Amino acid sequence: MKINSREEIAHLLASWVECGWLRELDRALVTFLAKQSPDAQPLLLLATALTSYQLGRGHVCLDLQATLADSAFSLSLPPEGDHADGAVIRPAAVLENLSLTEWMAALVHPQLVGNGEGNSPLVLIGHRLYLRRYWQYEQNVRGAIEQRLARSQPDALPVAPLRAALDALFPASGNSGQANWQKLACALAAGSAFSIVTGGPGTGKTTTVVRLLALLQTLALEDHGQPLRIRLAAPTGKAAARLNESIAGAVSQLDLTALGNGDAVRESINTDVVTLHRLLGSRPDTRHFRHHPGNPLMLDVLVVDEASMVDLEMMAALLAALPDQARLILLGDKDQLASVEAGALLSELCQRAAGGHYLPKTRDWLQTVTGENIPEALVDAHGTAMDQAVVMLRHSYRFDAQSGIGRLAEAVNDGDVKTLKQVWKQGYGDLAQLTLSAADDQALRDWVINGAAGQFPAATARAGVSPPVGYRHYLTVVKNERPEIDEPMESFHRWATKVLLAYSQFQLLCVLRSGRWGVEGLNLRIAEILWKEGLLEAAAGWYPGRPVLVTRNDYGQRLMNGDIGITLQIPQTLADGSAVWVSRVAFLAGDGTQSIRWVMPSRLQAVETVFAMTVHKSQGSEFTHTALLLPENLSPILTRELIYTGITRARHWFSLGCVGGMNAVLPDAVQRRVLRASGLIETV
């Protein structure tokens, strides 16, 4: 279908907005630019709308070539595979007979589209169309990283003190003959102004960062007698709280006896983790921060955990606020889902990590200061500066050869459908699969109530691991273990802690937000199933046992986006001395103390029921038994990264439920990658 006039494009965009496919923001931008430039062609206005829409889906720009090659996948329109009235014209129909040459010719409009110079609202680089602000973010991030890579001089560090400190922090185990990548990562980060440590679940990223902090402070104290100013940050409150707890525990247990100044090193290690927004000093109702090039952060080293969740705009602000002499270290899993906002920075910067690509001189220096042998296959005489800044942790301490979860995650990550099917056939004790039907909720009922425990192989008894459970487990604790009304509050604190721990034993994850198999429909259905089973007193309202997810940071209540609380009844003493039951939502304090914060339901303005949670919202969390539900139809957002992220939320048990059977969408989904349009890596 050919769009011949501005009126036609306006009507088309209005119909997409009405269907919920486009945001009103996308159409508003087009309307504004159309008024500013009455001669803009319809195809230019269409490209503008799609560029703005792509930003909302995490793409930095609109890749014109990719869009024409496969508009359904590149654009995800309709989103989540939604079906609408047949009268609504779909993007594929509009773009069907359009050539790249014709589309780019329509973009020749100096007032609206430039090549980077000037102040045009759109920037065209090759076949990538940007909104200017995001093109500028990309340029700033690229330039800042390149400057830091150019300043990295690892061979300027004194070899003997570095080798001694590394040997003290990583005593030789003499067990495998394989390279100790944690030790190599610490050495590389110590010698780089910019570095990345990436690795999957259980590869020891937290262990690595704790020993890295000890290494940096050891060298600083030995060199000039003063510790470095080190700050730790994470993109979300949940990730910050989790890292704070894990690092505090790891530092307290860190064996520093082999270091001559171990006590001073331990005291100098900062364990306080903050969100990036708090680090930079967010200002209400503005995109700007208190810290910027004119008011840089006061630090020597910044460590950012869960870096896969950091978007392009935030990274640009972060790099701009760093002092020139400061060292930046990013930690994260390159294969996880990227940030909700635009950009997939960690994935792009680590796309060659598996192959190493270390220059011979990098290999020689690392081997000198660590004593570790880097395999020749990871050496590349043509490696880039970026390659020399990345270390991938390659050994999982959580998933061994007998772990089906580890094997499954690896097969999904490789896009290997054949191995994926073989893993399911081998009967691993920690894996289960079940088929769900739209016409029968029995399988869903067994899954959410009992965790589909009967679907796991018979040999589910595993040393030190409790069997797989569903939501009956925590709801039984809610119902049967509540203290009496006249018992002290300490008893209710202990009860709430036990309830929250029991809740973390099972979590259902899904792909979609809307529809029967999305979180909105599932949360209603699951509440009703549990109510009919007698596990809930009601299926709506603030009933005891209702789990809620915080969806927006609330600094007044000290709650962060992603925090989970459980509604419970506790006593409140009246003026006459009698006590009545009142509803309060119990949250873990998030400071590593396991203390409870009680919040009145009326004070919670941004929460939603969370029997079912999207995979995106689960990032940064782990559950003893993670259940992942795949819909019956292949959705544009159902990709390899999403399934991998869902699987790796599981600590001991993983169950996969597929509407219509495992072969309905899984084989196709694991072969589809999140390829966010961007030009960042071209010259980094």
Short mmCIF file of C-alpha atoms in Angstrom, two decimals, residues 348-670:
data_model
loop_
_atom_site.label_atom_id
_atom_site.label_comp_id
_atom_site.label_asym_id
_atom_site.label_seq_id
_atom_site.Cartn_x
_atom_site.Cartn_y
_atom_site.Cartn_z
CA GLU A 348 27.23 -4.51 22.32
CA LEU A 349 30.49 -3.87 24.14
CA CYS A 350 30.87 -7.57 25.01
CA GLN A 351 29.86 -9.08 21.69
CA ARG A 352 33.41 -10.47 21.14
CA ALA A 353 33.99 -11.45 24.80
CA ALA A 354 33.66 -15.22 24.29
CA GLY A 355 36.54 -15.17 21.79
CA GLY A 356 38.86 -13.12 24.02
CA HIS A 357 40.77 -11.44 21.16
CA TYR A 358 43.59 -10.45 23.50
CA LEU A 359 46.65 -8.95 21.87
CA PRO A 360 49.87 -10.92 22.46
CA LYS A 361 51.18 -8.10 24.65
CA THR A 362 47.99 -8.18 26.75
CA ARG A 363 48.32 -11.95 27.10
CA ASP A 364 51.96 -11.63 28.13
CA TRP A 365 51.25 -8.92 30.74
CA LEU A 366 48.31 -10.80 32.25
CA GLN A 367 50.30 -14.00 32.50
CA THR A 368 53.20 -12.13 34.12
CA VAL A 369 51.10 -10.51 36.86
CA THR A 370 48.74 -13.46 37.49
CA GLY A 371 50.68 -16.60 36.65
CA GLU A 372 47.60 -17.79 34.74
CA ASN A 373 47.88 -19.27 31.25
CA ILE A 374 45.49 -17.79 28.70
CA PRO A 375 44.54 -20.29 25.97
CA GLU A 376 46.09 -19.54 22.61
CA ALA A 377 42.64 -19.62 21.02
CA LEU A 378 41.80 -16.41 22.88
CA VAL A 379 44.81 -14.50 21.50
CA ASP A 380 44.34 -12.33 18.42
CA ALA A 381 47.02 -10.12 16.89
CA HIS A 382 44.23 -7.92 15.50
CA GLY A 383 42.27 -7.51 18.73
CA THR A 384 40.70 -4.11 19.32
CA ALA A 385 41.22 -1.74 22.25
CA MET A 386 37.74 -2.73 23.47
CA ASP A 387 38.70 -6.41 23.47
CA GLN A 388 41.56 -5.66 25.87
CA ALA A 389 39.12 -4.16 28.36
CA VAL A 390 36.75 -7.14 28.68
CA VAL A 391 37.07 -10.34 30.72
CA MET A 392 34.43 -13.06 30.64
CA LEU A 393 34.14 -15.35 33.68
CA ARG A 394 33.87 -18.82 32.19
CA HIS A 395 33.24 -21.25 35.05
CA SER A 396 29.89 -21.56 36.82
CA TYR A 397 30.11 -22.47 40.50
CA ARG A 398 26.32 -22.80 40.76
CA PHE A 399 25.51 -25.12 37.87
CA ASP A 400 27.68 -28.21 37.51
CA ALA A 401 27.63 -30.95 34.86
CA GLN A 402 24.65 -32.59 36.59
CA SER A 403 22.60 -29.40 36.46
CA GLY A 404 19.85 -29.39 33.88
CA ILE A 405 19.31 -25.66 34.50
CA GLY A 406 22.87 -24.89 33.48
CA ARG A 407 22.70 -27.12 30.40
CA LEU A 408 19.36 -25.65 29.39
CA ALA A 409 20.56 -22.07 29.79
CA GLU A 410 23.66 -22.86 27.73
CA ALA A 411 21.63 -24.44 24.91
CA VAL A 412 19.23 -21.49 24.81
CA ASN A 413 22.11 -19.02 24.87
CA ASP A 414 23.70 -20.82 21.91
CA GLY A 415 20.40 -20.95 20.02
CA ASP A 416 20.95 -24.71 19.77
CA VAL A 417 17.48 -26.25 19.32
CA LYS A 418 18.86 -29.79 18.90
CA THR A 419 20.73 -29.70 22.23
CA LEU A 420 17.77 -27.98 23.83
CA LYS A 421 15.52 -30.93 22.98
CA GLN A 422 18.15 -33.41 24.15
CA VAL A 423 18.41 -31.67 27.55
CA TRP A 424 14.68 -32.20 28.12
CA LYS A 425 14.96 -35.87 27.16
CA GLN A 426 17.82 -36.61 29.57
CA GLY A 427 15.60 -36.40 32.66
CA TYR A 428 17.52 -33.89 34.74
CA GLY A 429 16.11 -33.81 38.26
CA ASP A 430 15.96 -30.03 38.44
CA LEU A 431 13.89 -29.55 35.27
CA ALA A 432 10.19 -30.02 34.55
CA GLN A 433 7.95 -29.13 31.64
CA LEU A 434 4.21 -29.05 31.28
CA THR A 435 1.65 -28.22 28.64
CA LEU A 436 -1.10 -25.72 29.38
CA SER A 437 -4.40 -25.34 27.59
CA ALA A 438 -6.62 -22.31 27.17
CA ALA A 439 -9.64 -24.57 27.71
CA ASP A 440 -8.46 -26.18 30.96
CA ASP A 441 -6.86 -24.53 33.99
CA GLN A 442 -6.01 -27.80 35.74
CA ALA A 443 -2.32 -27.74 34.76
CA LEU A 444 -2.03 -24.07 35.72
CA ARG A 445 -3.77 -24.84 39.02
CA ASP A 446 -1.29 -27.62 39.90
CA TRP A 447 1.61 -25.41 38.83
CA VAL A 448 0.81 -22.38 40.96
CA ILE A 449 -0.45 -24.33 43.98
CA ASN A 450 2.13 -27.12 44.22
CA GLY A 451 4.81 -26.03 41.77
CA ALA A 452 3.91 -28.98 39.51
CA ALA A 453 6.18 -31.03 41.78
CA GLY A 454 4.88 -34.25 40.23
CA GLN A 455 6.25 -33.22 36.82
CA PHE A 456 9.86 -33.30 38.01
CA PRO A 457 11.65 -36.65 37.60
CA ALA A 458 11.25 -39.05 40.51
CA ALA A 459 14.83 -38.50 41.65
CA THR A 460 14.13 -35.03 43.01
CA ALA A 461 15.76 -35.61 46.39
CA ARG A 462 18.90 -33.50 46.32
CA ALA A 463 21.26 -33.06 49.23
CA GLY A 464 20.69 -29.78 51.03
CA VAL A 465 17.94 -28.64 48.66
CA SER A 466 14.27 -28.49 49.64
CA PRO A 467 11.84 -29.99 47.09
CA PRO A 468 10.11 -27.75 44.52
CA VAL A 469 7.03 -25.92 45.79
CA GLY A 470 4.28 -23.59 44.58
CA TYR A 471 2.37 -20.78 46.27
CA ARG A 472 0.69 -23.14 48.75
CA HIS A 473 4.02 -23.18 50.60
CA TYR A 474 4.13 -19.50 51.57
CA LEU A 475 0.36 -19.18 51.99
CA THR A 476 0.45 -22.00 54.53
CA VAL A 477 3.01 -20.03 56.52
CA VAL A 478 0.77 -16.95 56.25
CA LYS A 479 -2.30 -18.82 57.46
CA ASN A 480 -0.98 -21.29 60.01
CA GLU A 481 1.97 -19.57 61.64
CA ARG A 482 0.61 -16.13 62.45
CA PRO A 483 1.29 -15.28 66.11
CA GLU A 484 -1.57 -14.61 68.51
CA ILE A 485 -2.84 -11.04 68.76
CA ASP A 486 -1.34 -10.52 72.23
CA GLU A 487 2.16 -11.69 71.29
CA PRO A 488 4.99 -9.11 71.04
CA MET A 489 5.82 -7.48 67.69
CA GLU A 490 9.11 -9.35 67.56
CA SER A 491 7.07 -12.49 66.90
CA PHE A 492 5.35 -10.81 63.97
CA HIS A 493 8.70 -9.63 62.58
CA ARG A 494 10.00 -13.21 62.66
CA TRP A 495 6.78 -14.46 61.05
CA ALA A 496 6.95 -11.88 58.25
CA THR A 497 10.59 -12.76 57.57
CA LYS A 498 9.64 -16.42 57.31
CA VAL A 499 6.71 -15.57 54.98
CA LEU A 500 8.94 -13.54 52.64
CA LEU A 501 11.55 -16.28 52.59
CA ALA A 502 8.82 -18.86 51.83
CA TYR A 503 7.47 -16.65 49.03
CA SER A 504 10.90 -16.53 47.38
CA GLN A 505 10.80 -20.32 47.00
CA PHE A 506 8.57 -20.04 43.91
CA GLN A 507 7.87 -17.39 41.26
CA LEU A 508 5.88 -17.59 38.04
CA LEU A 509 7.36 -15.54 35.20
CA CYS A 510 5.67 -14.77 31.92
CA VAL A 511 6.38 -12.96 28.68
CA LEU A 512 3.41 -10.69 28.08
CA ARG A 513 1.62 -8.04 30.10
CA SER A 514 -1.84 -8.23 28.53
CA GLY A 515 -4.10 -11.09 27.48
CA ARG A 516 -5.04 -14.40 29.05
CA TRP A 517 -1.39 -15.48 29.37
CA GLY A 518 -0.03 -12.06 30.37
CA VAL A 519 0.53 -10.81 33.93
CA GLU A 520 -2.69 -8.79 33.97
CA GLY A 521 -4.90 -11.79 33.20
CA LEU A 522 -2.82 -14.33 35.10
CA ASN A 523 -2.75 -12.42 38.38
CA LEU A 524 -6.55 -12.32 38.42
CA ARG A 525 -6.87 -16.00 37.49
CA ILE A 526 -4.25 -17.19 39.99
CA ALA A 527 -5.83 -15.21 42.84
CA GLU A 528 -9.16 -16.85 42.02
CA ILE A 529 -7.58 -20.32 41.85
CA LEU A 530 -5.93 -19.85 45.26
CA TRP A 531 -9.14 -18.45 46.74
CA LYS A 532 -11.18 -21.41 45.52
CA GLU A 533 -8.56 -23.72 46.97
CA GLY A 534 -9.09 -22.06 50.35
CA LEU A 535 -5.58 -20.62 50.45
CA LEU A 536 -6.79 -17.00 50.27
CA GLU A 537 -9.61 -15.34 52.17
CA ALA A 538 -10.54 -13.27 49.10
CA ALA A 539 -9.46 -12.82 45.49
CA ALA A 540 -9.46 -9.01 45.48
CA GLY A 541 -8.48 -6.15 47.76
CA TRP A 542 -5.81 -6.18 50.46
CA TYR A 543 -6.35 -9.78 51.51
CA PRO A 544 -3.81 -11.55 53.76
CA GLY A 545 -1.11 -13.14 51.64
CA ARG A 546 -1.45 -10.75 48.70
CA PRO A 547 2.03 -10.29 47.19
CA VAL A 548 2.72 -6.88 45.65
CA LEU A 549 5.49 -5.56 43.44
CA VAL A 550 6.66 -1.95 43.72
CA THR A 551 6.66 -0.46 40.22
CA ARG A 552 8.21 2.93 40.95
CA ASN A 553 10.90 4.12 43.37
CA ASP A 554 9.34 5.58 46.53
CA TYR A 555 12.12 7.22 48.51
CA GLY A 556 9.68 8.43 51.17
CA GLN A 557 8.80 4.82 52.03
CA ARG A 558 12.36 3.63 51.28
CA LEU A 559 10.96 1.27 48.66
CA MET A 560 12.54 0.66 45.28
CA ASN A 561 11.18 -0.40 41.92
CA GLY A 562 11.12 -4.21 42.00
CA ASP A 563 10.75 -4.66 45.77
CA ILE A 564 8.23 -7.36 46.77
CA GLY A 565 6.07 -7.22 49.87
CA ILE A 566 3.40 -9.49 51.35
CA THR A 567 0.13 -8.25 52.87
CA LEU A 568 -0.26 -9.55 56.43
CA GLN A 569 -2.42 -8.87 59.45
CA ILE A 570 -0.76 -7.57 62.60
CA PRO A 571 -2.19 -6.18 65.86
CA GLN A 572 -2.82 -2.50 66.50
CA THR A 573 -3.43 -1.31 70.06
CA LEU A 574 -6.42 0.99 70.56
CA ALA A 575 -6.78 3.79 73.10
CA ASP A 576 -8.58 1.51 75.55
CA GLY A 577 -5.70 -0.96 75.50
CA SER A 578 -7.45 -3.56 73.36
CA ALA A 579 -5.95 -4.78 70.09
CA VAL A 580 -7.46 -5.26 66.64
CA TRP A 581 -6.10 -6.83 63.47
CA VAL A 582 -4.99 -4.38 60.74
CA SER A 583 -3.51 -4.99 57.29
CA ARG A 584 0.09 -4.01 56.67
CA VAL A 585 2.48 -4.89 53.85
CA ALA A 586 5.75 -6.44 55.00
CA PHE A 587 8.94 -5.65 53.07
CA LEU A 588 12.48 -6.72 53.85
CA ALA A 589 14.47 -3.64 54.83
CA GLY A 590 17.04 -4.38 52.10
CA ASP A 591 20.02 -3.55 54.29
CA GLY A 592 21.20 -7.10 54.81
CA THR A 593 19.78 -7.31 58.35
CA GLN A 594 16.60 -9.26 57.45
CA SER A 595 14.61 -6.66 59.40
CA ILE A 596 11.03 -5.90 58.36
CA ARG A 597 9.50 -2.63 57.22
CA TRP A 598 5.71 -2.45 57.69
CA VAL A 599 3.80 -0.16 55.31
CA MET A 600 0.12 0.78 55.35
CA PRO A 601 -1.59 -0.28 52.09
CA SER A 602 -2.94 3.26 51.64
CA ARG A 603 0.66 4.54 51.45
CA LEU A 604 1.47 2.32 48.47
CA GLN A 605 0.62 4.20 45.30
CA ALA A 606 2.62 2.27 42.70
CA VAL A 607 2.22 -1.47 43.30
CA GLU A 608 0.64 -4.40 41.51
CA THR A 609 -0.25 -7.96 42.49
CA VAL A 610 2.63 -10.27 41.66
CA PHE A 611 1.61 -13.91 41.54
CA ALA A 612 2.85 -13.57 37.96
CA MET A 613 5.73 -11.29 37.02
CA THR A 614 7.22 -10.40 33.64
CA VAL A 615 10.71 -11.68 32.94
CA HIS A 616 11.84 -8.05 32.56
CA LYS A 617 10.75 -7.28 36.13
CA SER A 618 12.55 -10.36 37.47
CA GLN A 619 16.02 -9.13 36.45
CA GLY A 620 18.31 -8.92 39.44
CA SER A 621 16.26 -11.52 41.36
CA GLU A 622 16.64 -15.23 42.06
CA PHE A 623 14.07 -17.78 43.20
CA THR A 624 14.53 -21.32 44.48
CA HIS A 625 11.98 -22.56 41.94
CA THR A 626 11.42 -20.39 38.89
CA ALA A 627 8.51 -21.19 36.59
CA LEU A 628 8.45 -19.67 33.09
CA LEU A 629 5.26 -19.59 31.05
CA LEU A 630 5.44 -19.24 27.27
CA PRO A 631 2.34 -18.12 25.32
CA GLU A 632 0.78 -20.08 22.48
CA ASN A 633 1.77 -17.61 19.75
CA LEU A 634 5.22 -16.32 18.86
CA SER A 635 5.44 -12.72 20.08
CA PRO A 636 7.93 -10.12 18.86
CA ILE A 637 9.29 -9.77 22.40
CA LEU A 638 9.78 -13.53 22.84
CA THR A 639 13.50 -13.96 22.18
CA ARG A 640 16.53 -15.97 23.19
CA GLU A 641 17.63 -13.34 25.72
CA LEU A 642 14.24 -13.31 27.42
CA ILE A 643 14.13 -17.11 27.80
CA TYR A 644 17.75 -17.22 29.01
CA THR A 645 17.02 -14.51 31.58
CA GLY A 646 13.96 -16.44 32.80
CA ILE A 647 15.87 -19.71 33.16
CA THR A 648 18.76 -18.12 35.02
CA ARG A 649 16.47 -16.66 37.69
CA ALA A 650 16.25 -20.26 39.00
CA ARG A 651 18.51 -21.22 41.87
CA HIS A 652 17.65 -24.94 42.24
CA TRP A 653 14.48 -25.80 40.25
CA PHE A 654 13.16 -24.66 36.87
CA SER A 655 9.84 -25.53 35.26
CA LEU A 656 8.71 -24.49 31.81
CA GLY A 657 5.05 -24.27 30.91
CA CYS A 658 4.09 -23.91 27.26
CA VAL A 659 0.59 -23.17 26.02
CA GLY A 660 0.01 -25.72 23.28
CA GLY A 661 3.20 -27.72 24.00
CA MET A 662 6.93 -27.08 23.99
CA ASN A 663 7.26 -27.02 20.22
CA ALA A 664 4.62 -24.31 19.81
CA VAL A 665 6.99 -21.34 20.15
CA LEU A 666 10.18 -22.42 21.96
CA PRO A 667 12.30 -23.61 18.98
CA ASP A 668 11.59 -20.44 17.01
CA ALA A 669 12.00 -18.14 20.03
CA VAL A 670 15.50 -19.36 20.97
#
